[in-house]
Coordinates of C-alpha atoms in Angstrom, one line a residue:
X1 CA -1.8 -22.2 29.9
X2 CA 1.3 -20.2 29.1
X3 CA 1.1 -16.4 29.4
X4 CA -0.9 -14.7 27.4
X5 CA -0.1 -11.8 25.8
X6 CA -3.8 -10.5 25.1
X7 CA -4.1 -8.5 28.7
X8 CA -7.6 -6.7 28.5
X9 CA -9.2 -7.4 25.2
X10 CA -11.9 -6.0 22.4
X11 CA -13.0 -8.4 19.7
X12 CA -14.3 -6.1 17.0
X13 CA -16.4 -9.3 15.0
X14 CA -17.7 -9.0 11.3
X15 CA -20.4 -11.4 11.5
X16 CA -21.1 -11.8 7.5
X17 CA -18.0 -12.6 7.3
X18 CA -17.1 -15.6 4.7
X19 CA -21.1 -16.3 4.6
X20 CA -22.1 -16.2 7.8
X21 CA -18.9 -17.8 9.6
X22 CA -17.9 -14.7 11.1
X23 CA -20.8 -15.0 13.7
X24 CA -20.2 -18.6 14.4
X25 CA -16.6 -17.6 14.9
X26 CA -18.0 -14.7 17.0
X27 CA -19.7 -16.9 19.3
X28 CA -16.8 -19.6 20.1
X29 CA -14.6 -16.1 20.9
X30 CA -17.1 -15.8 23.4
X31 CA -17.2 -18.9 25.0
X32 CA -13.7 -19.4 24.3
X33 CA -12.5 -16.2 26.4
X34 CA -15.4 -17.0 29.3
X35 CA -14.0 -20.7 29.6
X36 CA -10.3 -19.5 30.0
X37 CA -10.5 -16.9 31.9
X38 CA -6.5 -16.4 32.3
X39 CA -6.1 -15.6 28.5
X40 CA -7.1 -12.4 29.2
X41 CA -7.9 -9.5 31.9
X42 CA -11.7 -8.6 30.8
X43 CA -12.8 -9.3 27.4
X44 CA -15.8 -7.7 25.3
X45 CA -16.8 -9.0 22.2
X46 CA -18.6 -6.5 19.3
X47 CA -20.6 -7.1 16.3
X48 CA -19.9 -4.6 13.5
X49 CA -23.3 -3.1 11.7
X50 CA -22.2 -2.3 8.7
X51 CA -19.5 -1.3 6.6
X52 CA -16.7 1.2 8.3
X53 CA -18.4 0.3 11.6
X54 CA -15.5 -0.8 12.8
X55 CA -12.9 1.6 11.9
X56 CA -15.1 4.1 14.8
X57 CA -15.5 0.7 17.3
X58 CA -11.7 0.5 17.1
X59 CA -11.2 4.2 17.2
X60 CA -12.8 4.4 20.8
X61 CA -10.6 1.2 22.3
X62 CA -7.8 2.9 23.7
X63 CA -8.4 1.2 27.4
X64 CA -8.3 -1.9 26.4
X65 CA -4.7 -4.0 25.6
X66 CA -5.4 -5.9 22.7
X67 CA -7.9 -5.2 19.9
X68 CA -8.9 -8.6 17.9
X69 CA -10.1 -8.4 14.4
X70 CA -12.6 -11.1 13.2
X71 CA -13.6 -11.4 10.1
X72 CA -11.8 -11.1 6.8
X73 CA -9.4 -8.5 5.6
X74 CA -11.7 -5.8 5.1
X75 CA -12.7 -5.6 8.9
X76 CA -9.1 -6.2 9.7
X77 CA -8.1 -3.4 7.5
X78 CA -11.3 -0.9 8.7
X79 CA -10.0 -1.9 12.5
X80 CA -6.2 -1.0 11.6
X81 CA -7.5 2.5 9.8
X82 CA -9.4 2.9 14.0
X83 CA -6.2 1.9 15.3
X84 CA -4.2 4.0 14.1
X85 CA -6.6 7.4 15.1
X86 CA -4.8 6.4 18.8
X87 CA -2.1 7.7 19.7
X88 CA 0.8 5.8 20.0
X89 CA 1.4 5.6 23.1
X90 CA -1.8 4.3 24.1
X91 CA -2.7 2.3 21.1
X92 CA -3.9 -1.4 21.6
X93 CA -2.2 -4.4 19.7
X94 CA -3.8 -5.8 17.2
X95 CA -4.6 -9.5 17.1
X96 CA -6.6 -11.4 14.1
X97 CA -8.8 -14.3 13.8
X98 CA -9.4 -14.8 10.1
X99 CA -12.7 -15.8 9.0
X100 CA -12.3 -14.6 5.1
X101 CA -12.2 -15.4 1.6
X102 CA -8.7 -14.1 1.0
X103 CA -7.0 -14.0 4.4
X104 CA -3.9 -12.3 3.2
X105 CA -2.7 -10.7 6.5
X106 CA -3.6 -14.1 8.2
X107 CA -0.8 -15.3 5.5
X108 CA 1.7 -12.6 6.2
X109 CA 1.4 -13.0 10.6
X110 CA 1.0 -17.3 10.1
X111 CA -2.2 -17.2 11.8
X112 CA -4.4 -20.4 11.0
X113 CA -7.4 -19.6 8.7
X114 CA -10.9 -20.2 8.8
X115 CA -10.0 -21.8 12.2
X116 CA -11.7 -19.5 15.0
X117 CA -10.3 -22.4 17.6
X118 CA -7.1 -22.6 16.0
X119 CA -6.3 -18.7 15.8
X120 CA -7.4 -18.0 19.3
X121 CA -4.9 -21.1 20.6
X122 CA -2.3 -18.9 19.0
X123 CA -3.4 -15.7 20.3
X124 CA -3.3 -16.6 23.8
X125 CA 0.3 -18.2 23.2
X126 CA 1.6 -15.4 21.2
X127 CA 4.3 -12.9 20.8
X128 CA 4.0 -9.4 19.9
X129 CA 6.2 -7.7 17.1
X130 CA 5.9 -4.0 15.8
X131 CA 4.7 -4.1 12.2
X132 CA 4.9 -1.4 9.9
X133 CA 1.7 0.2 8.2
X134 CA 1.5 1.5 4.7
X135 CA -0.2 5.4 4.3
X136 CA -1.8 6.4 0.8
X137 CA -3.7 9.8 0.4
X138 CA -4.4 9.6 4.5
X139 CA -5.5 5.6 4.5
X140 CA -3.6 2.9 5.8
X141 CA -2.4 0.1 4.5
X142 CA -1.6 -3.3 6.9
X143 CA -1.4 -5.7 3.6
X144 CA -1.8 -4.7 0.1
X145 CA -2.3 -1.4 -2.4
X146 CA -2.1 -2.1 -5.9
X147 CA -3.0 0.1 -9.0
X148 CA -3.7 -0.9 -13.0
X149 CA -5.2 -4.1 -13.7
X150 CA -4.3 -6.5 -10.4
X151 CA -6.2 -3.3 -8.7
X152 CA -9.3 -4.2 -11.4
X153 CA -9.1 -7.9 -10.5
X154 CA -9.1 -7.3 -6.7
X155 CA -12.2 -4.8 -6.7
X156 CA -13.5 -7.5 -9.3
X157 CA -12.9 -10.4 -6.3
X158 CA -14.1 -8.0 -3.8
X159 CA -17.4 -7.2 -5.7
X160 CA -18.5 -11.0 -6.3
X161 CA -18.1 -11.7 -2.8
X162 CA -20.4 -9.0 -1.9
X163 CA -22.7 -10.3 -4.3
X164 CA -22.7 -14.0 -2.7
X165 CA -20.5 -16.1 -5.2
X166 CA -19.4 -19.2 -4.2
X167 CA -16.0 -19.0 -5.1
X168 CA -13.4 -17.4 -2.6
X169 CA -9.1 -17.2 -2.3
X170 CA -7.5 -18.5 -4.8
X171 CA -10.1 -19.6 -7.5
X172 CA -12.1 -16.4 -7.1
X173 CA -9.0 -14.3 -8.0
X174 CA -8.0 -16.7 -11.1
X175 CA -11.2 -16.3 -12.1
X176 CA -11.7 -12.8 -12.3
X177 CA -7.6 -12.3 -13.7
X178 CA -8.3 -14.5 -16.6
X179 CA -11.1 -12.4 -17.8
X180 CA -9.6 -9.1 -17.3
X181 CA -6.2 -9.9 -18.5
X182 CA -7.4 -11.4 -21.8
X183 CA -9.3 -8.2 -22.3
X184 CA -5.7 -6.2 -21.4
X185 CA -4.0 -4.2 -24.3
X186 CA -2.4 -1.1 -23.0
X187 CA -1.2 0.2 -19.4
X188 CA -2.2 3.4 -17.1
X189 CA 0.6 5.5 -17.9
X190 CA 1.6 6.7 -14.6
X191 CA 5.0 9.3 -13.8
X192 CA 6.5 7.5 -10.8
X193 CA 9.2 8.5 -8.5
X194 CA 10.8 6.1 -5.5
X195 CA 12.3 7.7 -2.2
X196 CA 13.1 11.2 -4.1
X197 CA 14.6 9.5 -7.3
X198 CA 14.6 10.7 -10.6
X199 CA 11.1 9.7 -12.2
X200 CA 10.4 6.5 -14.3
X201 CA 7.6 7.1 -16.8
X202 CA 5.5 3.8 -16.9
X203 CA 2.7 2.0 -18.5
X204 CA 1.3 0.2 -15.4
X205 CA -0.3 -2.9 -15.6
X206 CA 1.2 -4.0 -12.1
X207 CA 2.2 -1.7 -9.7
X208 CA 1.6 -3.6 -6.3
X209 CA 3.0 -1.9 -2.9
X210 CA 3.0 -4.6 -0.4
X211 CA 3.7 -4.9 3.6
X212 CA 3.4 -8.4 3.7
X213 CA 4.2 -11.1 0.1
X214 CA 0.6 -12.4 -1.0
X215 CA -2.7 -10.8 -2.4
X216 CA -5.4 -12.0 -4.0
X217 CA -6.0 -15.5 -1.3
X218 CA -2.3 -16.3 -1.6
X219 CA 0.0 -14.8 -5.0
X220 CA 3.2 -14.2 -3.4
X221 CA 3.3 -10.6 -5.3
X222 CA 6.3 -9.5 -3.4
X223 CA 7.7 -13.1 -1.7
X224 CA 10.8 -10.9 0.4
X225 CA 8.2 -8.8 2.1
X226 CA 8.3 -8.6 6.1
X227 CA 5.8 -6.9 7.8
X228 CA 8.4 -5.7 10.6
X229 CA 11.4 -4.4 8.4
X230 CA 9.8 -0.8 7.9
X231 CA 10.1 -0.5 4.4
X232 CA 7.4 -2.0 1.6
X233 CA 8.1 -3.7 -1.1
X234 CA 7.4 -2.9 -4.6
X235 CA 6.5 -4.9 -8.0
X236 CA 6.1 -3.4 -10.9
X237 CA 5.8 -3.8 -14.7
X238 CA 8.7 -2.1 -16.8
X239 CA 7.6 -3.4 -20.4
X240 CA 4.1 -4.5 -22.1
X241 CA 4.4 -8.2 -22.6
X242 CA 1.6 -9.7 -24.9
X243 CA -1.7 -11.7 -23.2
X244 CA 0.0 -15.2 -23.1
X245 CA 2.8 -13.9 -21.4
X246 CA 0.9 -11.7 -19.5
X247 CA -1.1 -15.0 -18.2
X248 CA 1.6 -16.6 -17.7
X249 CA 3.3 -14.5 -15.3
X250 CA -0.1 -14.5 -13.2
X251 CA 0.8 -18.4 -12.9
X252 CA 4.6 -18.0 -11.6
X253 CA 3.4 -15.2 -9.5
X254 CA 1.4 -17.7 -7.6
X255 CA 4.5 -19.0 -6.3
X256 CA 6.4 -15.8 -6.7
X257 CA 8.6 -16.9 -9.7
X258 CA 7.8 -14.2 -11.7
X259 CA 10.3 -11.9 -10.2
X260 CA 13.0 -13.6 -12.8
X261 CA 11.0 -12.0 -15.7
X262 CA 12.4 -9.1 -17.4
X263 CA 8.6 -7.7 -17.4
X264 CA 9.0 -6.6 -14.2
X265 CA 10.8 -5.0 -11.2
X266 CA 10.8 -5.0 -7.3
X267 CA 12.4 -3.0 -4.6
X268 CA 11.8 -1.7 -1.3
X269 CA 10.9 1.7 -0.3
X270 CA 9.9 4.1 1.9
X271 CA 8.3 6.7 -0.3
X272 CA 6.3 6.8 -3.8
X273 CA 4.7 9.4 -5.7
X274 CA 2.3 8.5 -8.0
X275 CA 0.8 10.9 -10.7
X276 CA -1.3 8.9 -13.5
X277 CA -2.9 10.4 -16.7
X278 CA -6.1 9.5 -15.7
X279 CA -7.5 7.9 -12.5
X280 CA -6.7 4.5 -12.4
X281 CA -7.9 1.3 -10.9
X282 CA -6.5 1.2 -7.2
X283 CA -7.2 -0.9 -4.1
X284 CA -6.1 -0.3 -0.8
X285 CA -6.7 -3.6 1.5
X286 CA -9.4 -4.7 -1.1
X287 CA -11.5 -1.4 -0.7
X288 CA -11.7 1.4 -3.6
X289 CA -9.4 4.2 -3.4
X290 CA -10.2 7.0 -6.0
X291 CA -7.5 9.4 -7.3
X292 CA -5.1 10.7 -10.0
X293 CA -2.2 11.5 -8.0
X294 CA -1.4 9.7 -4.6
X295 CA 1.4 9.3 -2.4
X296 CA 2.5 6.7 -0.4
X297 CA 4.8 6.4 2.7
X298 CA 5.5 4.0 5.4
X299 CA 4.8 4.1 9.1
X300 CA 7.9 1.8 10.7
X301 CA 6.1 -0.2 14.2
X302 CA 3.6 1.5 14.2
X303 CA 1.4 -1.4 15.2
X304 CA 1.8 -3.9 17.8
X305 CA 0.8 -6.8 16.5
X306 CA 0.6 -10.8 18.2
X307 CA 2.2 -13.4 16.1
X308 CA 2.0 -17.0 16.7
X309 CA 4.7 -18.0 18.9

């Protein structure tokens, strides 16, 4: 086996993850790490409880090299908020194996999905890049935050998982945008202002701040995003277009087309402040973030993160 990167390693495992495949994918880990016993120096694998369980798991890691996220993005993101409580010089790296509905990061590092096997064959051949992290109203960020109505379709997503549905990635988030959109009439007028600029008043209906391209199982939102750049990238709407245009946007965005419309505008960034008339629909990694006013910065490397070689 080539070297492996992973040095002494804690596998923080959601085991509800994508119905019960979390635990399977828990297990292999196990028997994956005992069986090859060079992919790492020591390895301990942890079932999370509950919800924010693993954000204090993660937060008491800092002997250990590499930190492992399995599950879907939500333990991913609760294990990057734990993370980042360490300081940096003794913060672990972060690896992921996926085992989600969305698997958005997964997208962004090229880590194979739904694959427990797969993903720890990747791990153990790995190399390790810095990655920025996103920082809204003291939570980070390692994929997505999003306000106005692609914030009420992801919470929409998020809360039909949690209540069992069938559906995931993709499909799910179709779904839910369909019925919400057609329902769409006016934005959340927001005052906005990028890296100390003079403010843009808006009418948001998309407002996405991304670290890597895709949310919602795979829309390329923000297709030039990279994860290792240290800025995040923006979309935005500028104008109110009506429903069928509106809809049809959400199709080109699938394959991030819809950055030639007119309705909207990206950029990178390092700074945003945000002051809406009234709190607004918001999701930070998929999880409810509650506020009028936020403000939103950018953390350059600082998480090591293993990439597939």
């Amino acid at each position: 086996m080539p070297h492996s990167p992973l040095g002494k390693t804690l596998v923080i495992a959601n085991p509800a993850a994508h119905s019960g495949a979390g635990e399977k994918g828990a297990r292999f880990a196990e028997e994956f790490l005992r069986s090859f016993s060079s992919a790492t120096n020591g390895f301990e694998v942890v079932r999370t409880a509950g919800p924010e369980d693993a954000v204090g798991i993660a937060a008491g890691a800092a002997g250990y090299d590499t930190v492992v996220a399995l599950g879907g993005d939500g333990v991913i993101h609760e294990v990057v908020n734990g993370l980042a409580e360490i300081g940096r010089a003794q913060r672990p790296q972060l690896g992921v194996v996926p085992m989600g509905s969305g698997n958005d990061f997964a997208r962004t590092l090229g880590m194979k999905r739904n694959d427990a096997e797969g993903a720890l064959a990747q791990l153990v051949r790995g190399q390790v890049r810095g990655c920025e992290l996103g920082l809204v109203n003291g939570v980070r960020f390692m994929q997505t935050l999003s306000f106005g109505l692609d914030a009420a379709i992801a919470l929409d997503t998020t809360d039909k998982r949690a209540a069992g549905t069938k559906q995931e990635g993709e499909e799910l988030f179709v779904r839910s945008a369909l019925r919400i959109l057609a329902g769409a009439r006016e934005g959340f007028p927001v005052r906005a202002s990028f890296d100390g600029e003079e403010p843009l008043d808006l009418a948001t209906i998309i407002f996405a701040v991304q670290v890597g391209a895709t949310y919602g199982g795979g829309f390329r939102i923000c297709p030039s995003a990279d994860p290792t750049d240290g800025e995040l990238d923006v979309c935005y709407n500028v104008s109110l277009p009506p429903t069928p245009a509106l809809l049809g946007l959400l199709g080109l965005a699938r394959f991030g087309k819809h950055t030639a419309s007119g309705v909207v505008r990206t950029r990178r960034t390092s700074h945003i402040e945000l002051r809406f008339e009234e709190e607004p629909p918001c999701q930070v990694d998929g999880e409810k973030l509650c506020a009028r006013d936020f403000v939103v910065d950018v953390e350059p490397g600082a998480l090591d993160v293993v990439f597939p070689a």
